[in-house]
Every structure is written in structure tokens, then in C-alpha cells.
XYZ file of C-alpha atoms in Angstrom:
133
model
C -8.368 -3.913 23.543
C -10.642 -3.863 20.529
C -13.960 -2.128 21.357
C -17.035 -4.356 21.052
C -18.510 -2.335 18.190
C -15.505 -3.234 16.005
C -15.446 -6.982 16.794
C -16.471 -9.450 14.135
C -18.343 -12.404 15.600
C -20.504 -13.735 12.775
C -19.205 -16.570 10.618
C -21.048 -14.936 7.704
C -18.922 -11.813 8.103
C -15.725 -13.902 8.233
C -16.774 -15.766 5.074
C -17.689 -12.527 3.294
C -14.299 -10.992 4.054
C -12.231 -14.070 3.214
C -14.128 -15.426 0.212
C -15.696 -12.297 -1.215
C -13.099 -9.674 -0.436
C -9.607 -8.756 -1.516
C -6.428 -9.762 0.275
C -2.849 -8.679 0.581
C -0.007 -10.556 2.190
C 2.669 -9.129 4.401
C 5.612 -10.872 6.062
C 3.675 -12.035 9.132
C 0.003 -11.467 8.319
C -2.515 -11.690 5.515
C -5.188 -8.976 5.505
C -8.595 -9.699 3.945
C -10.976 -6.769 3.337
C -14.525 -6.692 2.020
C -16.889 -3.758 1.981
C -20.498 -4.443 2.743
C -23.565 -2.323 3.183
C -25.469 -5.181 4.821
C -23.378 -6.832 7.564
C -24.841 -9.311 10.021
C -27.180 -7.744 12.588
C -25.610 -5.808 15.427
C -26.334 -7.358 18.850
C -28.725 -5.296 20.972
C -26.003 -4.424 23.477
C -23.937 -2.828 20.701
C -26.642 -0.908 18.819
C -25.837 2.582 20.075
C -22.041 2.848 19.901
C -21.633 0.877 16.664
C -24.049 2.858 14.537
C -24.106 6.451 13.395
C -27.532 7.889 12.673
C -27.973 10.880 10.378
C -30.697 12.311 8.163
C -28.946 11.405 4.882
C -27.843 7.899 5.863
C -30.138 6.352 8.479
C -27.830 3.460 9.436
C -24.084 3.355 8.878
C -22.506 0.107 10.081
C -19.239 0.314 11.964
C -16.248 -1.515 10.492
C -15.716 -5.026 11.878
C -12.372 -6.735 12.534
C -11.786 -10.459 13.056
C -8.670 -12.524 13.751
C -7.541 -15.946 12.563
C -4.604 -17.399 14.493
C -4.210 -21.100 13.710
C -2.175 -23.811 15.412
C 0.477 -23.340 12.732
C 1.514 -20.162 14.587
C 2.503 -22.069 17.722
C 1.191 -23.487 20.963
C -1.697 -21.926 22.890
C 0.473 -19.446 24.784
C 2.089 -18.165 21.588
C -1.244 -18.037 19.716
C -2.854 -15.978 22.478
C 0.131 -13.642 22.619
C -0.090 -13.100 18.856
C -3.864 -12.594 19.088
C -3.433 -9.952 21.819
C -0.851 -8.125 19.717
C -3.091 -8.250 16.644
C -6.080 -6.994 18.651
C -3.981 -4.055 19.856
C -2.918 -3.334 16.270
C -6.534 -3.539 15.092
C -7.683 -1.218 17.880
C -5.077 1.331 16.786
C -6.472 1.505 13.240
C -10.164 0.644 13.792
C -11.290 4.258 14.015
C -9.689 5.024 10.638
C -11.362 2.171 8.729
C -14.084 2.823 6.173
C -17.649 2.377 7.424
C -19.006 -1.078 6.660
C -15.555 -2.587 6.114
C -15.087 -6.227 7.076
C -11.441 -6.920 7.912
C -9.969 -10.320 8.763
C -6.344 -10.503 9.901
C -4.798 -13.946 9.440
C -1.561 -14.568 11.337
C 1.243 -16.484 9.665
C 3.861 -18.547 11.487
C 6.359 -15.658 11.515
C 3.894 -13.474 13.488
C 5.086 -15.195 16.663
C 8.488 -13.538 16.240
C 7.189 -9.985 15.688
C 6.401 -7.409 18.336
C 3.207 -5.343 18.476
C 4.744 -2.344 16.677
C 5.872 -4.464 13.726
C 2.434 -6.097 13.442
C 0.760 -2.674 13.561
C 3.062 -1.427 10.789
C 2.288 -4.467 8.640
C -1.463 -4.078 9.257
C -1.413 -0.386 8.299
C 0.594 -1.205 5.184
C -1.838 -3.919 4.121
C -4.944 -1.839 4.774
C -3.465 1.120 2.903
C -2.662 -1.053 -0.101
C -6.240 -2.379 -0.103
C -7.648 1.147 0.205
C -9.414 0.496 3.503
C -7.637 3.340 5.358
């Protein structure tokens, strides 16, 4: 499961990553990455774990990850299965992401046929190519 401090919930963050960031396509996913120093405000319940406070840099935002799994992927059961697999893949790499990174993972139709390990491999490959890892 993706920890709350890494979840993207603001539509502004999604738009910033998709429209203002860079993207790379893989066989089953498209990875969008934008780096921001001013993400949307962190909800009060997430303030502590999502932020690192130091003398040199008073507030360092945690990276945020969002998912887009459209109806083109399949019916509701398949979409939720793909979303769970992508969340597991994102949780595996979330701690390695650059601070302030906004990452959106968009599932393609072929994602329904891939297992969690394959999706994790594709995500790592895409993030490495974009320089986010």
C-alpha cells in the first residue's frame, strides 16, 4: 500500500505532472514526472511524516504519486486490480524518488495482462530514464 504522505490527491498536482512535466512511455504504462518546489498544501493529518525539517531547508516536500487507470484498461474489476498492482509498484520506489517530485502513472490497455513485478520493472525503467530515481 502506498503511504499517505506519497499519495497525490490534488487535481493541481495531477495537472502539473501531466501538462508541465516530462513523460516516457513503456509497454503498459506512461510515466509523467514534474519537479516542483511548491506542491499543493499537505493535509494536516500528513504534516509530520511527509515533511523533513532541517536548518538549511526548512520544508522539503515529499514526492507524490498518482494513478490514472481509465475504462480503456477494462471493466471495474480489472481496473482495480491494475490500480492495486500500480500502487504496490509505486510504494516500492516511493522512498527513492527525488523530494518534491510529482509522478503520475497512466495505465495502458496492456497493463491488465502484466503482473506486479513486470509493472514495477517498467515503472523503475521509466523513472530512471526521466532522472527521477
